[in-house]
Coordinates of C-alpha atoms in Angstrom, one line a residue:
Chain A
X1 CA 188.0 107.7 -58.0
X2 CA 185.5 110.8 -57.9
X3 CA 182.0 109.3 -56.9
X4 CA 179.7 109.5 -59.8
X5 CA 177.1 112.3 -58.3
X6 CA 180.0 114.6 -57.7
X7 CA 181.9 113.9 -61.1
X8 CA 178.2 114.7 -62.6
X9 CA 177.8 118.1 -60.6
X10 CA 181.8 119.1 -61.6
X11 CA 180.5 118.4 -65.0
X12 CA 177.4 120.9 -64.9
X13 CA 179.7 123.7 -63.4
X14 CA 182.1 123.0 -66.3
X15 CA 179.5 123.9 -68.8
X16 CA 179.0 127.0 -67.3
X17 CA 181.1 130.1 -69.3
X18 CA 184.4 131.0 -68.0
X19 CA 184.5 127.9 -65.7
X20 CA 187.6 125.4 -66.3
X21 CA 188.0 121.9 -64.6
X22 CA 189.6 123.3 -61.8
X23 CA 186.9 125.8 -60.9
X24 CA 184.2 123.3 -61.3
X25 CA 185.9 121.1 -59.0
X26 CA 186.6 123.7 -56.4
X27 CA 182.4 124.9 -56.7
X28 CA 181.8 121.3 -56.7
X29 CA 183.2 120.8 -53.6
X30 CA 181.9 123.8 -52.1
X31 CA 178.3 122.5 -52.7
X32 CA 179.0 119.7 -50.8
X33 CA 180.5 121.2 -47.7
X34 CA 177.3 123.4 -47.8
X35 CA 174.1 122.8 -45.1
X36 CA 171.4 121.0 -47.2
X37 CA 169.2 124.1 -46.9
X38 CA 171.6 126.0 -48.7
X39 CA 172.4 123.9 -51.4
X40 CA 168.4 123.4 -51.4
X41 CA 167.9 127.3 -51.9
X42 CA 170.9 127.6 -54.5
X43 CA 168.9 124.8 -56.6
X44 CA 165.5 126.2 -56.3
X45 CA 166.9 129.5 -57.6
X46 CA 168.2 127.9 -60.5
X47 CA 164.8 126.3 -61.0
X48 CA 162.3 129.4 -60.5
X49 CA 164.6 131.9 -62.5
X50 CA 164.5 129.6 -65.3
X51 CA 160.8 129.1 -64.8
X52 CA 159.5 132.1 -64.0
X53 CA 161.9 134.6 -66.5
X54 CA 160.9 135.0 -69.9
X55 CA 161.4 137.7 -72.5
X56 CA 159.3 141.0 -72.5
X57 CA 156.9 140.8 -75.5
X58 CA 158.0 144.6 -76.3
X59 CA 161.3 145.5 -75.3
X60 CA 162.9 141.6 -75.2
X61 CA 164.4 142.0 -72.3
X62 CA 164.4 139.6 -69.4
X63 CA 161.5 139.9 -66.9
X64 CA 158.9 138.0 -64.8
X65 CA 156.1 139.7 -65.6
X66 CA 154.9 140.5 -69.3
X67 CA 155.5 143.5 -70.2
X68 CA 158.2 144.7 -68.3
X69 CA 158.4 147.3 -65.3
X70 CA 160.0 149.4 -67.9
X71 CA 157.9 149.1 -70.5
X72 CA 154.6 149.3 -68.1
X73 CA 155.8 152.3 -66.0
X74 CA 154.0 155.7 -66.5
X75 CA 157.0 157.8 -65.4
X76 CA 159.2 156.4 -68.3
X77 CA 160.2 158.5 -71.4
X78 CA 158.1 156.2 -74.2
X79 CA 159.4 158.9 -76.7
X80 CA 162.9 157.4 -76.4
X81 CA 164.4 153.7 -77.4
X82 CA 168.2 152.7 -76.0
X83 CA 169.1 150.0 -78.5
X84 CA 171.1 147.0 -76.7
X85 CA 172.5 143.8 -77.5
X86 CA 171.5 141.8 -74.4
X87 CA 169.6 142.2 -71.5
X88 CA 172.4 142.4 -69.5
X89 CA 173.1 145.5 -71.1
X90 CA 170.0 147.0 -70.0
X91 CA 170.9 146.4 -66.2
X92 CA 174.0 148.0 -67.2
X93 CA 172.0 151.2 -68.4
X94 CA 169.7 151.4 -65.7
X95 CA 172.5 151.6 -63.2
X96 CA 173.2 155.4 -64.6
X97 CA 169.6 156.0 -62.5
X98 CA 170.9 155.2 -59.2
X99 CA 168.4 155.0 -56.4
X100 CA 167.1 158.6 -57.4
X101 CA 164.4 158.1 -60.0
X102 CA 164.7 161.5 -61.6
X103 CA 168.5 161.1 -63.2
X104 CA 170.1 158.9 -65.3
X105 CA 168.3 157.3 -68.3
X106 CA 164.5 157.8 -68.4
X107 CA 163.5 156.2 -71.5
X108 CA 162.4 152.4 -72.5
X109 CA 164.7 149.9 -74.4
X110 CA 165.0 147.3 -76.9
X111 CA 167.2 144.8 -76.7
X112 CA 168.4 142.9 -79.8
X113 CA 169.7 140.0 -78.8
X114 CA 172.6 140.0 -81.0
X115 CA 174.3 141.5 -83.6
X116 CA 174.7 140.8 -87.4
X117 CA 177.6 138.7 -88.1
X118 CA 177.9 136.9 -91.0
X119 CA 180.5 134.3 -89.6
X120 CA 178.1 133.0 -86.9
X121 CA 175.2 133.3 -89.8
X122 CA 173.4 136.0 -87.7
X123 CA 171.4 138.2 -90.3
X124 CA 169.2 140.9 -89.8
X125 CA 166.1 138.6 -89.5
X126 CA 167.7 136.2 -86.7
X127 CA 167.8 139.5 -84.2
X128 CA 165.0 141.6 -83.1
X129 CA 165.4 144.3 -85.8
X130 CA 161.8 143.7 -87.4
X131 CA 160.0 144.0 -83.9
X132 CA 162.2 147.6 -83.6
X133 CA 160.6 148.7 -86.7
X134 CA 157.1 147.7 -85.7
X135 CA 157.6 149.2 -82.4
X136 CA 158.4 152.6 -84.0
X137 CA 155.9 152.6 -86.6
X138 CA 152.7 151.8 -84.0
X139 CA 154.2 154.1 -81.4
X140 CA 155.2 157.6 -80.9
X141 CA 159.1 157.4 -80.8
X142 CA 161.4 160.8 -81.4
X143 CA 164.6 159.4 -80.8
X144 CA 166.6 156.0 -80.7
X145 CA 169.9 155.7 -79.0
X146 CA 172.1 153.0 -80.7
X147 CA 173.9 151.5 -77.5
X148 CA 175.5 148.4 -78.9
X149 CA 179.0 147.6 -78.0
X150 CA 181.8 149.4 -79.7
X151 CA 183.3 146.4 -81.6
X152 CA 183.1 145.7 -85.3
X153 CA 179.8 143.8 -84.9
X154 CA 178.5 146.5 -82.8
X155 CA 179.2 149.3 -84.9
X156 CA 178.0 147.6 -88.1
X157 CA 174.6 146.6 -86.3
X158 CA 174.1 150.2 -85.2
X159 CA 174.9 151.7 -88.9
X160 CA 172.1 149.2 -90.1
X161 CA 169.7 149.8 -87.6
X162 CA 170.2 153.6 -88.3
X163 CA 170.2 153.6 -91.9
X164 CA 167.0 151.5 -91.9
X165 CA 165.2 154.2 -89.1
X166 CA 166.3 157.3 -90.5
X167 CA 163.7 157.1 -93.4
X168 CA 161.0 156.9 -90.6
X169 CA 161.8 160.5 -89.8
X170 CA 163.2 159.7 -86.4
X171 CA 166.3 160.7 -84.9
X172 CA 169.0 158.2 -84.3
X173 CA 172.1 158.7 -82.2
X174 CA 175.2 156.7 -81.1
X175 CA 176.4 156.4 -77.9
X176 CA 179.7 158.6 -77.3
X177 CA 183.0 156.4 -77.5
X178 CA 185.9 157.9 -75.3
X179 CA 187.6 157.3 -71.6
X180 CA 186.3 156.0 -68.9
X181 CA 186.0 158.2 -66.0
X182 CA 188.5 157.7 -63.2
X183 CA 191.0 156.1 -65.8
X184 CA 194.5 157.2 -66.9
X185 CA 195.5 158.4 -70.0
X186 CA 198.8 156.4 -70.1
X187 CA 196.8 153.4 -69.8
X188 CA 194.2 153.9 -72.6
X189 CA 195.0 152.4 -75.8
X190 CA 195.6 153.9 -78.9
X191 CA 192.0 153.3 -80.7
X192 CA 190.2 154.4 -77.5
X193 CA 192.2 157.6 -77.2
X194 CA 192.0 158.4 -81.3
X195 CA 188.1 158.1 -80.7
X196 CA 188.4 160.5 -77.6
X197 CA 190.4 162.9 -79.6
X198 CA 187.9 162.8 -82.6
X199 CA 184.8 163.0 -80.3
X200 CA 186.0 166.2 -78.4
X201 CA 184.1 169.1 -77.5
X202 CA 184.2 172.6 -76.3
X203 CA 184.3 173.2 -72.8
Chain B
X1 CA 217.3 146.5 -77.9
X2 CA 218.7 143.6 -76.7
X3 CA 217.9 140.0 -75.4
X4 CA 219.4 139.2 -72.0
X5 CA 217.9 135.5 -71.3
X6 CA 215.9 133.2 -72.9
X7 CA 214.4 130.1 -71.2
X8 CA 212.7 127.3 -72.5
X9 CA 210.8 124.5 -71.2
X10 CA 209.0 121.5 -73.5
X11 CA 209.5 123.9 -76.3
X12 CA 210.1 121.8 -79.5
X13 CA 213.1 120.0 -78.9
X14 CA 214.4 121.4 -75.6
X15 CA 213.4 120.1 -72.6
X16 CA 215.1 122.4 -70.6
X17 CA 217.4 125.7 -71.9
X18 CA 218.8 128.5 -70.1
X19 CA 220.7 130.9 -71.4
X20 CA 221.7 134.4 -70.9
X21 CA 223.2 136.7 -73.6
X22 CA 225.4 139.8 -74.3
X23 CA 225.2 142.1 -76.9
X24 CA 226.8 141.5 -80.0
X25 CA 226.8 138.4 -82.4
X26 CA 225.5 135.1 -81.5
X27 CA 226.3 132.2 -83.9
X28 CA 224.4 128.6 -83.2
X29 CA 225.9 126.0 -85.1
X30 CA 225.3 122.1 -85.5
X31 CA 224.0 119.3 -87.9
X32 CA 221.0 119.7 -89.5
X33 CA 217.4 118.8 -87.5
X34 CA 219.2 119.7 -83.9
X35 CA 217.4 122.4 -83.2
X36 CA 219.0 125.9 -84.0
X37 CA 215.8 127.2 -86.0
X38 CA 214.0 126.4 -83.1
X39 CA 216.0 129.0 -81.0
X40 CA 215.2 131.5 -83.5
X41 CA 211.5 130.5 -83.6
X42 CA 211.5 130.7 -79.9
X43 CA 212.8 134.5 -80.0
X44 CA 210.3 135.3 -82.6
X45 CA 207.4 133.9 -80.6
X46 CA 208.6 136.9 -78.3
X47 CA 208.3 139.4 -81.0
X48 CA 205.2 138.6 -83.1
X49 CA 203.2 136.1 -80.1
X50 CA 203.4 133.5 -83.3
X51 CA 205.9 131.4 -84.8
X52 CA 207.1 132.3 -88.5
X53 CA 206.8 128.7 -89.4
X54 CA 204.3 126.5 -87.3
X55 CA 200.5 127.5 -87.8
X56 CA 199.4 126.1 -84.6
X57 CA 201.0 126.2 -80.8
X58 CA 200.6 122.4 -80.8
X59 CA 203.4 122.0 -82.9
X60 CA 205.7 124.2 -80.3
X61 CA 205.1 121.7 -77.8
X62 CA 207.4 118.8 -77.2
X63 CA 206.0 115.2 -78.2
X64 CA 204.4 113.9 -75.1
X65 CA 204.3 116.7 -73.4
X66 CA 201.1 119.0 -72.6
X67 CA 202.6 122.3 -72.5
X68 CA 205.5 124.6 -73.2
X69 CA 207.1 127.3 -71.9
X70 CA 208.7 130.1 -73.5
X71 CA 210.5 133.1 -71.3
X72 CA 212.4 136.0 -72.9
X73 CA 214.1 138.9 -70.9
X74 CA 214.9 141.7 -72.8
X75 CA 215.6 145.4 -72.9
X76 CA 214.5 148.4 -75.1
X77 CA 215.3 152.3 -74.6
X78 CA 212.7 152.6 -72.2
X79 CA 213.2 149.3 -69.7
X80 CA 213.5 146.0 -69.3
X81 CA 210.8 143.3 -70.2
X82 CA 210.2 139.7 -69.1
X83 CA 208.0 138.0 -71.5
X84 CA 206.5 134.5 -70.8
X85 CA 204.0 132.5 -72.8
X86 CA 202.6 129.3 -71.6
X87 CA 201.5 127.2 -74.6
X88 CA 199.2 124.3 -74.0
X89 CA 197.9 121.4 -76.2
X90 CA 194.4 122.2 -76.3
X91 CA 195.4 125.8 -78.2
X92 CA 195.0 127.9 -75.2
X93 CA 197.7 130.1 -73.8
X94 CA 198.9 132.4 -71.0
X95 CA 200.8 135.4 -72.3
X96 CA 202.4 137.3 -69.5
X97 CA 204.4 140.7 -70.0
X98 CA 206.2 142.0 -66.7
X99 CA 203.8 140.1 -64.4
X100 CA 200.5 141.3 -66.2
X101 CA 198.3 138.7 -68.1
X102 CA 198.3 140.2 -71.8
X103 CA 196.6 139.5 -74.8
X104 CA 198.7 137.7 -77.9
X105 CA 197.9 140.8 -79.8
X106 CA 199.5 143.0 -77.2
X107 CA 202.7 141.1 -77.0
X108 CA 203.4 143.0 -80.6
X109 CA 205.6 146.2 -80.3
X110 CA 208.1 145.4 -76.9
X111 CA 211.0 143.4 -78.8
X112 CA 211.5 144.4 -82.4
X113 CA 212.9 142.0 -84.7
X114 CA 214.1 141.9 -88.1
X115 CA 214.2 138.1 -89.5
X116 CA 216.2 136.9 -92.5
X117 CA 215.7 133.1 -93.4
X118 CA 216.4 131.8 -96.8
X119 CA 212.9 131.9 -98.0
X120 CA 213.0 135.5 -98.1
X121 CA 215.2 135.1 -100.8
X122 CA 212.0 134.4 -102.6
X123 CA 211.1 137.7 -101.4
X124 CA 211.3 139.4 -105.4
X125 CA 210.2 136.5 -107.5
X126 CA 207.6 134.8 -104.9
X127 CA 203.8 135.1 -104.6
X128 CA 202.7 138.6 -103.6
X129 CA 201.7 137.3 -100.1
X130 CA 205.2 137.0 -99.3
X131 CA 205.6 140.7 -100.1
X132 CA 202.8 142.0 -98.0
X133 CA 204.2 139.9 -95.1
X134 CA 207.2 141.7 -95.3
X135 CA 205.9 145.2 -95.1
X136 CA 202.8 144.2 -92.5
X137 CA 205.6 142.6 -90.3
X138 CA 207.7 145.6 -90.3
X139 CA 205.0 148.4 -89.8
X140 CA 203.3 146.1 -87.1
X141 CA 206.4 146.3 -84.8
X142 CA 206.8 149.7 -84.8
X143 CA 203.0 151.1 -85.3
X144 CA 200.7 149.4 -83.0
X145 CA 197.7 151.4 -84.7
X146 CA 198.5 149.7 -87.8
X147 CA 198.8 146.1 -86.6
X148 CA 195.2 146.6 -84.5
X149 CA 194.0 148.2 -87.9
X150 CA 195.3 145.2 -89.8
X151 CA 193.5 142.9 -87.5
X152 CA 190.2 144.5 -87.9
X153 CA 190.5 144.7 -91.4
X154 CA 190.9 141.2 -91.8
X155 CA 187.9 140.3 -89.4
X156 CA 185.9 142.7 -91.7
X157 CA 187.1 140.8 -94.5
X158 CA 186.1 137.4 -92.8
X159 CA 182.7 138.6 -92.2
X160 CA 182.3 140.1 -95.6
X161 CA 183.1 136.9 -97.6
X162 CA 180.9 135.0 -95.1
X163 CA 178.1 137.3 -96.3
X164 CA 178.9 137.0 -100.1
X165 CA 178.6 133.1 -99.6
X166 CA 175.3 133.9 -98.1
X167 CA 174.1 136.1 -100.7
X168 CA 175.7 133.6 -103.3
X169 CA 173.2 131.0 -101.8
X170 CA 170.4 133.4 -101.7
X171 CA 170.1 133.4 -98.0
X172 CA 170.7 137.1 -98.0
X173 CA 170.6 140.2 -99.8
X174 CA 173.0 141.9 -101.3
X175 CA 172.2 145.4 -100.2
X176 CA 173.6 144.4 -96.9
X177 CA 176.9 144.3 -98.0
X178 CA 176.7 148.1 -97.7
X179 CA 177.4 148.5 -94.1
X180 CA 180.3 145.9 -94.2
X181 CA 181.8 147.6 -97.5
X182 CA 182.1 151.2 -95.2
X183 CA 184.1 149.5 -93.0
X184 CA 186.3 147.8 -95.3
X185 CA 187.0 150.8 -97.0
X186 CA 187.6 152.8 -93.9
X187 CA 190.1 150.5 -92.5
X188 CA 191.7 150.0 -96.3
X189 CA 192.3 153.5 -96.5
X190 CA 194.4 153.5 -93.5
X191 CA 196.1 150.5 -94.6
X192 CA 197.2 151.6 -98.0
X193 CA 198.2 155.0 -96.8
X194 CA 200.6 153.8 -94.0
X195 CA 202.1 150.7 -96.1
X196 CA 202.8 153.5 -99.1
X197 CA 204.3 156.1 -96.6
X198 CA 206.6 153.2 -95.2
X199 CA 207.4 151.8 -98.5
X200 CA 208.5 154.9 -99.8
X201 CA 211.1 155.5 -97.2
X202 CA 212.3 152.0 -97.7
X203 CA 212.6 152.1 -101.2
X204 CA 214.9 155.1 -100.7
X205 CA 217.0 153.4 -97.9
X206 CA 217.2 150.3 -100.1
X207 CA 217.9 152.1 -103.2
X208 CA 220.9 153.7 -101.2
X209 CA 222.2 150.1 -100.0
X210 CA 221.7 148.5 -103.4
X211 CA 223.9 151.2 -105.1
X212 CA 226.3 150.8 -102.3
X213 CA 226.8 146.9 -102.9
X214 CA 226.8 147.5 -106.8
X215 CA 229.0 150.3 -106.3
X216 CA 226.5 152.5 -108.2
X217 CA 226.1 150.3 -111.6
X218 CA 222.7 149.6 -110.6
X219 CA 219.5 151.1 -108.9
X220 CA 216.8 149.7 -107.0
X221 CA 213.5 150.9 -105.9
X222 CA 210.2 149.4 -104.4
X223 CA 206.6 150.7 -105.4
X224 CA 203.2 149.9 -104.3
X225 CA 200.9 148.6 -106.8
X226 CA 197.9 151.2 -106.6
X227 CA 198.5 155.1 -106.0
X228 CA 202.0 155.3 -104.8
X229 CA 202.7 158.7 -106.5
X230 CA 202.2 161.1 -103.3
X231 CA 200.7 162.1 -100.5
X232 CA 197.3 163.1 -101.8
X233 CA 196.3 159.9 -102.6
X234 CA 194.0 159.3 -99.7
X235 CA 191.0 160.5 -101.1
X236 CA 192.0 159.2 -104.4
X237 CA 192.3 155.7 -102.9
X238 CA 189.3 155.9 -101.1
X239 CA 187.1 156.6 -104.1
X240 CA 188.9 154.4 -106.6
X241 CA 188.7 151.5 -103.9
X242 CA 185.0 152.4 -103.2
X243 CA 184.0 152.1 -107.0
X244 CA 186.3 148.8 -107.5
X245 CA 184.3 147.2 -104.7
X246 CA 181.2 148.3 -106.0
X247 CA 182.1 147.2 -109.7
X248 CA 183.3 144.0 -108.3
X249 CA 180.5 143.4 -106.3
X250 CA 178.4 140.6 -108.9
X251 CA 182.1 139.0 -109.0
X252 CA 182.7 138.9 -105.3
X253 CA 179.3 137.4 -105.0
X254 CA 179.9 134.7 -107.5
X255 CA 183.6 133.9 -106.2
X256 CA 182.2 134.0 -102.4
X257 CA 185.3 135.9 -102.0
X258 CA 186.4 139.9 -101.8
X259 CA 188.8 140.4 -105.1
X260 CA 190.2 143.8 -104.6
X261 CA 191.8 145.4 -101.4
X262 CA 195.0 145.6 -99.6
X263 CA 194.7 141.9 -98.9
X264 CA 195.6 141.6 -102.4
X265 CA 197.6 144.5 -103.0
X266 CA 201.4 144.0 -104.2
X267 CA 204.7 145.6 -104.3
X268 CA 206.7 146.0 -107.6
X269 CA 210.8 146.1 -107.5
X270 CA 212.3 148.0 -110.0
X271 CA 216.0 147.0 -110.9
X272 CA 217.6 149.5 -113.4
X273 CA 213.8 150.5 -114.9
X274 CA 213.1 146.8 -115.3
X275 CA 210.8 145.0 -113.1
X276 CA 212.8 142.7 -110.8
X277 CA 210.0 140.0 -110.6
X278 CA 210.4 139.2 -114.3
X279 CA 213.8 140.0 -115.1
X280 CA 216.1 139.9 -112.2
X281 CA 218.8 137.3 -112.2
X282 CA 220.0 135.5 -109.3
X283 CA 222.7 138.0 -108.0
X284 CA 220.6 141.1 -108.5
X285 CA 217.6 139.1 -106.4
X286 CA 220.1 138.5 -103.7
X287 CA 221.6 142.0 -103.6
X288 CA 217.8 143.5 -103.4
X289 CA 216.8 140.9 -100.9
X290 CA 219.7 142.0 -98.6
X291 CA 219.5 145.7 -99.4
X292 CA 215.5 145.3 -98.2
X293 CA 216.4 143.7 -94.9
X294 CA 219.3 146.2 -94.4
X295 CA 216.8 148.8 -95.2
X296 CA 214.1 147.3 -92.7
X297 CA 216.7 147.3 -89.8
X298 CA 217.2 151.2 -90.7
X299 CA 213.7 151.9 -91.1
X300 CA 212.6 150.5 -87.7
X301 CA 215.8 152.7 -86.2
X302 CA 214.6 155.6 -87.6
X303 CA 210.9 154.9 -85.9
X304 CA 211.9 153.8 -82.6
X305 CA 215.4 155.3 -81.9
X306 CA 217.1 152.0 -81.5
X307 CA 217.9 149.0 -84.0
X308 CA 215.6 145.9 -83.7
X309 CA 217.3 142.4 -82.6
X310 CA 218.3 140.7 -86.1
X311 CA 217.3 136.9 -86.7
X312 CA 219.6 135.1 -89.5
X313 CA 218.3 131.5 -90.1
X314 CA 220.7 129.8 -92.3
X315 CA 221.3 133.0 -94.6
X316 CA 225.6 133.2 -94.6
X317 CA 225.9 130.5 -96.8
X318 CA 223.2 131.7 -99.5
X319 CA 225.2 135.0 -99.7
X320 CA 228.2 135.3 -101.5
X321 CA 231.9 137.0 -100.1
X322 CA 230.9 140.8 -101.0
X323 CA 227.6 140.2 -99.9
X324 CA 228.1 138.3 -96.7
X325 CA 230.6 141.4 -95.8
X326 CA 228.1 144.2 -96.6
X327 CA 226.0 142.6 -94.1
X328 CA 228.5 142.1 -91.1
X329 CA 229.7 145.7 -91.8
X330 CA 226.2 146.8 -91.0
X331 CA 225.6 144.7 -87.8
X332 CA 228.8 144.6 -86.1
X333 CA 229.1 146.4 -83.0
X334 CA 225.4 147.8 -83.6
X335 CA 223.2 145.3 -83.7
X336 CA 222.3 142.3 -81.3
X337 CA 222.3 139.4 -83.6
X338 CA 221.3 135.6 -83.9
X339 CA 222.1 133.4 -86.4
X340 CA 222.1 129.9 -87.2
X341 CA 224.5 127.5 -89.7
X342 CA 225.9 124.3 -90.3
X343 CA 229.6 125.6 -91.0
X344 CA 230.9 127.5 -88.1
X345 CA 231.6 131.3 -89.1
X346 CA 231.3 131.6 -92.7
X347 CA 232.6 135.2 -93.3
X348 CA 233.0 136.0 -89.6
X349 CA 236.6 136.1 -89.4
X350 CA 236.6 139.8 -88.3
X351 CA 234.0 140.0 -85.9
X352 CA 233.9 139.2 -82.5
X353 CA 231.2 136.6 -82.0
X354 CA 230.2 134.1 -79.3
X355 CA 230.1 130.6 -80.6
X356 CA 227.4 127.8 -79.6
X357 CA 227.1 124.4 -80.7
X358 CA 223.7 123.0 -81.1
X359 CA 223.1 119.0 -80.4
X360 CA 219.6 117.4 -80.0
X361 CA 218.4 120.2 -78.0
X362 CA 221.2 120.9 -76.0
X363 CA 223.2 124.2 -76.4
X364 CA 226.7 124.3 -75.2
X365 CA 228.7 127.5 -75.5
X366 CA 232.1 126.9 -77.1

């Protein structure tokens, strides 16, 4: 028999995404093996993250200050908004900047917090599209880059937002689709290759 | 293309099975409900990743067991492969091809097969869905782009139908349909074009075979139900479908379902200028189905450069002597064939075949 507190801990881990019963048990036993301080630090970080982090009222990314550092920044290009699905996509885009602040993406973001999907009951009013339109109407935005995922729902959402924004007289672009750098042609799937061919350019 | 080995563990009524196969014809005989068709089903799982008769993996696992394993080793022109499928009660599964975990949809295209079972005799007079399945299954195996488009099309359809229901309940605006329609049309054009292209070739091949079986006294052809004329149909079809979707929009909303598109299309079979669906006799239907199946085999050979394997589920007893002979002529010495039947070797007198008896989940070579 597993003692109740241990079983409860396993159950908590099990509810996390990507964790099955075996991994949950392994994690729970690992936590038991930790020094008390380490375990406490883990528990405290969970609480601190949960309490201090909220959505930015401008871009709806995650932040511990409102508005977030990117939205407040004087050095970022506020004429450009990159539209993504989730806060973790912001972190991904920010990786293009590396350590030098003058390269990679310089603009700001807008997190939709989802995509259109009638199947899941998600329509335009359920994601942050209205807030995006308001931002564009009140600010001096020149380009919106649609960086939703290149799957069906991401494409449809990008098309929807683009059609909504075009009449406002701003440039709407879509990030390119193609082959990942450092990959091999022979391992690329047919659709990716077809898109890469379609979007080829002169060198 | 050949299956070299099959291993089963807790699959249907097979606790353990491990058999290796050479080329040629393999005949599984035994009484009813002993597990003959289960063997073909296991092979077919390695073809399409799903069963040709069970809806859920759950049904494939032996009663009282938590998981089933199917392992199929096969070779094609390019390489030998080993495909392992682990199916679990809770609906999850593991697909491993040559040691690498793959998605269910990635199984398609390595082991190609033509399946011929008694239900196929309904191909001519049965519902359109059977005829769509016939052509989709054939193209999907030899054209992975088609299969991906097909999956994507069905996903868009599912999304669109959900949206239609929401619009019906007035919790969404009809204008929202525009973006889904654009995607739907894009995929519909591709699917229609490819089906049409393949069906023209099938029609030609099946027509030749049909003429041979009937000694040239009857003609047979197959046609796609919309825009089957020639190769310039793509733009016509696009405009036509666009308009059809647009005009049908209110009707679609009322029904909460998309009423037009490749998912509703049909194939017309013509025997001697008459629609076989309405006027074909029993004998003509059987000849037509046999011609289509043989054409399917040739078609796959033309595209991939090698013959698929053939799975015949209790078909020999459904065909008369002349048609049986025709079928045997086509497969003998060319196509690795797995067939089931309650009686031993109807019409197989002239063929060197390997025989197996199947009894309560135990297979023995005879």
